[in-house]
Short mmCIF file of C-alpha atoms and ligand atoms in Angstrom, two decimals:
data_model
loop_
_atom_site.label_atom_id
_atom_site.label_comp_id
_atom_site.label_asym_id
_atom_site.label_seq_id
_atom_site.Cartn_x
_atom_site.Cartn_y
_atom_site.Cartn_z
CA UNK A 1 2.71 0.77 28.55
CA UNK A 2 4.62 0.95 25.28
CA UNK A 3 2.75 -0.24 22.27
CA UNK A 4 4.18 -2.76 19.79
CA UNK A 5 5.76 -1.15 16.75
CA UNK A 6 4.54 -1.66 13.19
CA UNK A 7 5.97 -0.39 9.95
CA UNK A 8 4.33 -0.09 6.59
CA UNK A 9 4.91 1.93 3.46
CA UNK A 10 3.84 2.82 -0.04
CA UNK A 11 5.78 3.92 -3.06
CA UNK A 12 5.02 7.47 -4.19
CA UNK A 13 3.08 6.66 -7.36
CA UNK A 14 0.81 9.53 -8.31
CA UNK A 15 -2.84 9.54 -7.29
CA UNK A 16 -3.94 6.82 -4.93
CA UNK A 17 -6.96 4.74 -5.85
CA UNK A 18 -9.71 2.76 -4.15
CA UNK A 19 -7.45 -0.31 -4.04
CA UNK A 20 -5.03 1.58 -1.80
CA UNK A 21 -7.94 2.53 0.48
CA UNK A 22 -9.36 -0.94 1.04
CA UNK A 23 -6.04 -2.78 0.68
CA UNK A 24 -3.97 -0.70 3.11
CA UNK A 25 -5.12 2.71 4.31
CA UNK A 26 -8.30 1.65 6.12
CA UNK A 27 -6.30 -0.98 7.92
CA UNK A 28 -3.55 1.46 8.90
CA UNK A 29 -6.14 3.84 10.33
CA UNK A 30 -7.70 0.98 12.34
CA UNK A 31 -4.32 -0.08 13.73
CA UNK A 32 -3.42 3.38 15.04
CA UNK A 33 -4.83 2.80 18.52
CA UNK A 34 -3.19 -0.55 19.09
CA UNK A 35 0.25 0.00 17.59
CA UNK A 36 2.99 2.57 17.46
CA UNK A 37 2.83 2.93 13.68
CA UNK A 38 5.57 4.11 11.35
CA UNK A 39 4.15 4.85 7.89
CA UNK A 40 6.65 5.65 5.21
CA UNK A 41 6.44 7.02 1.70
CA UNK A 42 9.20 4.82 0.34
CA UNK A 43 10.74 6.94 -2.40
CA UNK A 44 13.93 4.87 -2.69
CA UNK A 45 11.75 1.88 -3.54
CA UNK A 46 10.31 3.85 -6.45
CA UNK A 47 13.83 3.83 -7.94
CA UNK A 48 14.17 0.05 -7.88
CA UNK A 49 11.91 -0.39 -10.91
CA UNK A 50 11.99 3.12 -12.34
CA UNK A 51 15.44 4.61 -11.90
CA UNK A 52 15.35 6.33 -15.29
CA UNK A 53 12.22 8.38 -14.79
CA UNK A 54 12.20 10.01 -11.40
CA UNK A 55 10.29 13.18 -12.23
CA UNK A 56 7.03 12.03 -10.62
CA UNK A 57 8.53 11.06 -7.29
CA UNK A 58 8.73 14.44 -5.54
CA UNK A 59 5.30 15.73 -6.62
CA UNK A 60 3.76 12.41 -5.61
CA UNK A 61 5.12 12.58 -2.08
CA UNK A 62 3.01 15.49 -0.79
CA UNK A 63 0.10 14.29 -2.92
CA UNK A 64 0.17 10.83 -1.31
CA UNK A 65 0.67 12.28 2.16
CA UNK A 66 -2.48 14.40 1.68
CA UNK A 67 -4.43 11.28 0.73
CA UNK A 68 -3.13 9.41 3.77
CA UNK A 69 -4.16 12.26 6.07
CA UNK A 70 -7.52 12.64 4.32
CA UNK A 71 -8.18 8.93 4.96
CA UNK A 72 -7.62 9.41 8.68
CA UNK A 73 -3.97 8.73 9.41
CA UNK A 74 -3.33 10.94 12.41
CA UNK A 75 0.17 12.46 12.77
CA UNK A 76 -0.40 12.74 16.54
CA UNK A 77 -0.76 8.98 16.82
CA UNK A 78 1.32 7.72 13.88
CA UNK A 79 4.71 8.66 12.46
CA UNK A 80 4.32 9.67 8.82
CA UNK A 81 7.55 10.27 6.93
CA UNK A 82 9.53 10.00 3.71
CA UNK A 83 12.02 7.12 3.62
CA UNK A 84 14.93 9.04 2.06
CA UNK A 85 14.81 11.63 4.86
CA UNK A 86 15.94 8.91 7.26
CA UNK A 87 19.29 7.80 5.89
CA UNK A 88 19.62 5.16 8.60
CA UNK A 89 17.48 2.92 6.33
CA UNK A 90 20.30 3.01 3.76
CA UNK A 91 23.03 2.38 6.31
CA UNK A 92 21.25 -0.67 7.69
CA UNK A 93 20.51 -1.89 4.14
CA UNK A 94 24.23 -1.77 3.39
CA UNK A 95 25.21 -3.64 6.54
CA UNK A 96 22.52 -6.28 5.98
CA UNK A 97 23.66 -6.72 2.37
CA UNK A 98 26.98 -8.03 3.71
CA UNK A 99 25.32 -10.98 5.45
CA UNK A 100 22.51 -11.77 3.01
CA UNK A 101 23.12 -14.76 0.72
CA UNK A 102 22.18 -13.98 -2.89
CA UNK A 103 20.05 -17.10 -3.10
CA UNK A 104 17.70 -15.72 -0.43
CA UNK A 105 16.90 -12.77 -2.69
CA UNK A 106 16.73 -14.74 -5.93
CA UNK A 107 14.15 -17.16 -4.59
CA UNK A 108 11.60 -14.51 -3.53
CA UNK A 109 8.52 -15.27 -5.69
CA UNK A 110 7.78 -11.59 -6.48
CA UNK A 111 11.28 -11.22 -7.96
CA UNK A 112 10.57 -13.60 -10.83
CA UNK A 113 6.94 -12.48 -11.17
CA UNK A 114 7.88 -8.82 -11.52
CA UNK A 115 10.70 -9.67 -13.92
CA UNK A 116 8.04 -11.17 -16.19
CA UNK A 117 5.37 -8.52 -15.59
CA UNK A 118 7.71 -5.57 -16.18
CA UNK A 119 9.55 -7.19 -19.08
CA UNK A 120 10.07 -3.83 -20.88
CA UNK A 121 12.28 -2.45 -18.10
CA UNK A 122 15.89 -3.06 -17.19
CA UNK A 123 15.53 -4.94 -13.93
CA UNK A 124 18.97 -6.58 -14.00
CA UNK A 125 20.23 -4.28 -11.28
CA UNK A 126 21.25 -4.88 -7.70
CA UNK A 127 18.63 -2.31 -6.63
CA UNK A 128 15.84 -4.45 -8.01
CA UNK A 129 17.18 -7.75 -6.71
CA UNK A 130 17.85 -6.13 -3.36
CA UNK A 131 14.59 -4.30 -2.84
CA UNK A 132 13.23 -6.92 -0.41
CA UNK A 133 16.43 -6.38 1.56
CA UNK A 134 15.77 -2.63 1.61
CA UNK A 135 12.29 -3.49 2.89
CA UNK A 136 13.88 -5.63 5.58
CA UNK A 137 16.05 -2.66 6.58
CA UNK A 138 12.95 -0.40 6.59
CA UNK A 139 11.31 -2.75 9.08
CA UNK A 140 14.29 -3.72 11.23
CA UNK A 141 15.60 -0.18 11.65
CA UNK A 142 12.54 0.46 13.88
CA UNK A 143 12.84 -2.98 15.47
CA UNK A 144 9.23 -3.42 14.39
CA UNK A 145 7.24 -6.23 15.98
CA UNK A 146 4.80 -6.62 13.13
CA UNK A 147 4.13 -5.58 9.56
CA UNK A 148 0.61 -5.33 8.12
CA UNK A 149 0.73 -7.15 4.78
CA UNK A 150 -1.40 -8.97 2.25
CA UNK A 151 -0.74 -12.63 1.32
CA UNK A 152 1.55 -11.65 -1.56
CA UNK A 153 4.03 -9.96 0.78
CA UNK A 154 4.37 -12.77 3.31
CA UNK A 155 7.57 -14.09 1.67
CA UNK A 156 9.17 -10.66 2.16
CA UNK A 157 8.41 -10.74 5.88
CA UNK A 158 9.80 -14.27 6.07
CA UNK A 159 13.01 -12.97 4.46
CA UNK A 160 13.12 -10.14 7.02
CA UNK A 161 12.78 -12.67 9.82
CA UNK A 162 15.58 -14.81 8.38
CA UNK A 163 17.86 -11.80 8.06
CA UNK A 164 17.07 -10.71 11.63
CA UNK A 165 17.91 -14.23 12.84
CA UNK A 166 21.17 -14.26 10.88
CA UNK A 167 22.22 -10.86 12.17
CA UNK A 168 21.31 -11.76 15.76
CA UNK A 169 23.26 -15.04 15.43
CA UNK A 170 26.41 -13.38 14.05
CA UNK A 171 26.55 -10.15 16.04
CA UNK A 172 24.27 -10.59 19.06
CA UNK A 173 20.57 -10.08 19.53
CA UNK A 174 19.37 -6.64 18.40
CA UNK A 175 16.31 -7.31 16.26
CA UNK A 176 12.95 -8.83 17.11
CA UNK A 177 11.62 -11.14 14.40
CA UNK A 178 8.66 -9.21 12.99
CA UNK A 179 5.36 -11.00 12.52
CA UNK A 180 3.24 -10.68 9.40
CA UNK A 181 -0.01 -9.02 10.46
CA UNK A 182 -2.11 -10.59 7.75
CA UNK A 183 -4.64 -8.24 6.25
CA UNK A 184 -7.48 -9.69 4.27
CA UNK A 185 -7.38 -7.68 1.07
CA UNK A 186 -10.80 -7.69 -0.57
CA UNK A 187 -11.09 -8.53 -4.25
CA UNK A 188 -11.18 -5.27 -6.15
CA UNK A 189 -10.50 -5.59 -9.87
CA UNK A 190 -10.04 -2.68 -12.27
CA UNK A 191 -13.12 -1.13 -13.83
CA UNK A 192 -12.57 -3.32 -16.91
CA UNK A 193 -12.33 -6.53 -14.91
CA UNK A 194 -8.56 -6.90 -15.29
CA UNK A 195 -6.13 -6.50 -12.40
CA UNK A 196 -6.36 -2.95 -11.08
CA UNK A 197 -3.33 -1.04 -12.27
CA UNK A 198 -2.44 2.56 -12.98
CA UNK A 199 -0.80 1.47 -16.22
CA UNK A 200 -4.09 -0.06 -17.48
CA UNK A 201 -5.94 3.15 -16.61
CA UNK A 202 -8.64 1.06 -14.92
CA UNK A 203 -8.45 2.34 -11.34
CA UNK A 204 -10.82 4.79 -9.64
CA UNK A 205 -8.85 7.55 -7.92
CA UNK A 206 -9.57 7.93 -4.24
CA UNK A 207 -10.23 11.65 -4.52
CA UNK A 208 -11.93 11.71 -7.90
CA UNK A 209 -14.44 14.52 -8.50
CA UNK A 210 -17.95 13.11 -7.96
CA UNK A 211 -19.11 13.73 -11.55
CA UNK A 212 -16.00 12.05 -12.98
CA UNK A 213 -16.43 9.11 -10.61
CA UNK A 214 -20.07 8.78 -11.67
CA UNK A 215 -19.07 8.56 -15.32
CA UNK A 216 -16.30 6.05 -14.54
CA UNK A 217 -18.79 3.85 -12.70
CA UNK A 218 -21.26 4.13 -15.62
CA UNK A 219 -18.49 2.96 -17.96
CA UNK A 220 -17.55 -0.07 -15.85
CA UNK A 221 -17.56 -3.46 -17.46
CA UNK A 222 -20.38 -5.81 -16.45
CA UNK A 223 -21.09 -9.53 -16.73
CA UNK A 224 -20.40 -10.05 -20.46
CA UNK A 225 -23.19 -12.65 -20.69
CA UNK A 226 -25.76 -9.97 -19.82
CA UNK A 227 -26.13 -8.40 -23.23
CA UNK A 228 -29.76 -7.28 -22.98
CA UNK A 229 -31.73 -5.82 -20.07
CA UNK A 230 -33.89 -8.97 -20.05
CA UNK A 231 -30.85 -11.33 -19.72
CA UNK A 232 -30.17 -12.52 -16.17
CA UNK A 233 -26.63 -11.82 -14.95
CA UNK A 234 -24.21 -13.03 -12.31
CA UNK A 235 -22.75 -10.47 -9.88
CA UNK A 236 -19.98 -12.92 -8.97
CA UNK A 237 -18.37 -12.50 -12.39
CA UNK A 238 -19.06 -8.78 -12.74
CA UNK A 239 -16.64 -6.05 -11.56
CA UNK A 240 -19.64 -3.95 -10.44
CA UNK A 241 -20.74 -6.90 -8.29
CA UNK A 242 -17.23 -7.13 -6.81
CA UNK A 243 -17.30 -3.44 -5.91
CA UNK A 244 -20.75 -3.78 -4.29
CA UNK A 245 -19.36 -6.56 -2.08
CA UNK A 246 -16.65 -4.20 -0.84
CA UNK A 247 -18.53 -0.89 -0.64
CA UNK A 248 -22.27 -1.62 -0.24
CA UNK A 249 -24.12 -2.89 2.82
CA UNK A 250 -25.77 -6.28 3.15
CA UNK A 251 -29.25 -5.12 2.12
CA UNK A 252 -27.95 -3.51 -1.03
CA UNK A 253 -25.93 -6.61 -1.86
CA UNK A 254 -29.05 -8.76 -1.49
CA UNK A 255 -30.92 -6.42 -3.86
CA UNK A 256 -28.04 -6.57 -6.34
CA UNK A 257 -27.78 -10.34 -6.17
CA UNK A 258 -31.49 -11.00 -6.55
CA UNK A 259 -32.09 -8.20 -9.07
CA UNK A 260 -29.17 -9.21 -11.27
CA UNK A 261 -29.89 -12.94 -11.31
CA UNK A 262 -33.59 -12.40 -12.10
CA UNK A 263 -33.00 -9.51 -14.55
CA UNK A 264 -35.15 -7.46 -12.14
CA UNK A 265 -32.72 -4.54 -12.28
CA UNK A 266 -30.77 -3.01 -15.12
CA UNK A 267 -27.01 -2.53 -15.05
CA UNK A 268 -27.34 1.26 -15.06
CA UNK A 269 -29.51 1.16 -11.94
CA UNK A 270 -27.05 -1.23 -10.32
CA UNK A 271 -24.16 1.09 -11.16
CA UNK A 272 -25.94 4.11 -9.71
CA UNK A 273 -26.44 2.17 -6.48
CA UNK A 274 -22.72 1.50 -6.50
CA UNK A 275 -21.96 5.18 -7.10
CA UNK A 276 -24.12 6.03 -4.04
CA UNK A 277 -22.22 3.51 -1.88
CA UNK A 278 -18.86 4.80 -3.10
CA UNK A 279 -19.82 8.38 -2.39
CA UNK A 280 -20.86 7.49 1.15
CA UNK A 281 -17.35 6.17 1.70
CA UNK A 282 -15.23 8.70 -0.20
CA UNK A 283 -17.15 11.99 0.14
CA UNK A 284 -15.68 12.76 3.61
CA UNK A 285 -12.20 11.82 2.32
CA UNK A 286 -12.70 14.10 -0.70
CA UNK A 287 -13.72 17.01 1.53
CA UNK A 288 -10.74 16.57 3.87
CA UNK A 289 -8.43 16.30 0.87
CA UNK A 290 -9.84 19.58 -0.56
CA UNK A 291 -9.17 21.27 2.74
CA UNK A 292 -5.59 19.93 2.86
CA UNK A 293 -4.91 21.26 -0.67
CA UNK A 294 -4.95 24.74 0.82
CA UNK A 295 -2.54 23.75 3.61
CA UNK A 296 0.30 22.11 1.73
CA UNK A 297 2.86 23.76 4.00
CA UNK A 298 1.26 22.07 6.99
CA UNK A 299 1.48 18.73 5.19
CA UNK A 300 5.18 19.29 4.49
CA UNK A 301 5.67 20.20 8.16
CA UNK A 302 3.94 16.96 9.22
CA UNK A 303 6.36 14.99 7.01
CA UNK A 304 9.34 16.85 8.48
CA UNK A 305 8.20 16.20 12.05
CA UNK A 306 7.58 12.57 11.15
CA UNK A 307 11.08 12.26 9.68
CA UNK A 308 12.61 13.75 12.85
CA UNK A 309 10.71 11.26 15.02
CA UNK A 310 11.58 8.36 12.72
CA UNK A 311 15.23 9.43 12.63
CA UNK A 312 15.41 9.47 16.42
CA UNK A 313 14.03 5.91 16.63
CA UNK A 314 16.17 4.61 13.74
CA UNK A 315 19.25 6.36 15.19
CA UNK A 316 18.88 4.45 18.46
CA UNK A 317 18.78 1.16 16.59
CA UNK A 318 21.82 2.08 14.50
CA UNK A 319 23.86 2.91 17.61
CA UNK A 320 23.22 -0.63 18.82
CA UNK A 321 23.94 -2.05 15.36
CA UNK A 322 27.25 -0.20 14.95
CA UNK A 323 28.29 -1.32 18.40
CA UNK A 324 27.35 -4.93 17.61
CA UNK A 325 29.14 -4.95 14.24
CA UNK A 326 32.05 -3.08 15.83
CA UNK A 327 32.20 -0.45 13.13
S1 SF4 B 10 -26.89 -5.93 -12.68
FE1 SF4 B 10 -25.07 -5.19 -11.62
S2 SF4 B 10 -23.99 -7.03 -10.97
FE2 SF4 B 10 -25.46 -7.64 -12.55
S3 SF4 B 10 -24.30 -7.61 -14.45
FE3 SF4 B 10 -25.33 -5.62 -14.25
S4 SF4 B 10 -23.84 -4.33 -13.23
FE4 SF4 B 10 -23.17 -6.43 -12.96
#
C-alpha cells in the first residue's frame, strides 16, 4: 500500500541547534514509518531574506544534511534533497504565481511580522512577498497529503490549500489539498531567556563539543529573582527549568521543581543535571555526526540520489500540470 506523502524543509542556515531537534527533526524521524517523506534543504528560500549574502548557503547544505542524518533521518526511507536541484519547484512556482491574487500573499501574518523583525533588510522584493507561494509549490509539486508544521506555519498551509483549490477549479483537479500535521513544538527559549535565535547567539548547537556545551549550560540565565543560594526560585520562569521540561525525565523534573522552590538545590547543581540530560539525548547524535564528517562524499551522494528521486516525482506532477494548463 502506498503511504501518504509529506513534505517539509529547512533553510540552510549554518549549524543546527537544539530548537531544530525538538521543533522538527525528532518529529520527522518519527514520521518516517508512516509517511513517504520528502525533506528538502530549501536553499532558494534562503535567498528570500538574504539575497545579498549567499556565501554561507553552499557550505551549510552538507553541514545541515549531516545533522539530519545524525539525528536519524534515513535516506532509505525518506527522500533527502536540495530544493534548487529540482527545478520543477521553480516552474510550478511560476505557474502558480499567475493565478495567485496579491492580497492572498499580503495578508499572511508572517509577512508583516518578518517585515518588522528584519527591519534592517530590504524585504520589498517579490521574492520575499512570494516565499509562501514558493512553499506552496514545494508542497504541491509532490502532491503532498500533509505537511508537519508548528502553529505559526498553519496560515501558510491554508494558503497552499487555497491555491490548490484555485488551480483545480481553473484547470482541472491535479492537487490534493494538503493537511497541516500539527506538531506540538515545546517551549525552548534561548540560553538568555529571549527567543532562541542564531543572531542573538543564544542557541545551543546540536553537535556542540561536550565541554563547550557544559560551559554554555553553566552560563545560562536563571530565575532573576533567585539572587542568592538561599532564595527560593521558580522553574516556570527560568530557561533552565524550560530545558528540563523538554530534556529531563519526570523524576528529575520533580527534583528540580521541589529543589528550586524550596531553595534545596543550587542553580549550578540544577544546571549540571540539565547538562547530563542533554548529553543523554545528544551524545549519540554527536558520535554519528563525527563519523559522517569523515564521509562527506557519501553525504553528497545521498543528496544527489535524493534529488534524482525527488525530480522523478516532481516531474510526473509537472507533466500533468503542463497538460492541464495546456502549455
Ligand atoms: S534551581 Fe534550576 S530552575 Fe531554579 S532558578 Fe536555579 S537553574 Fe532555574
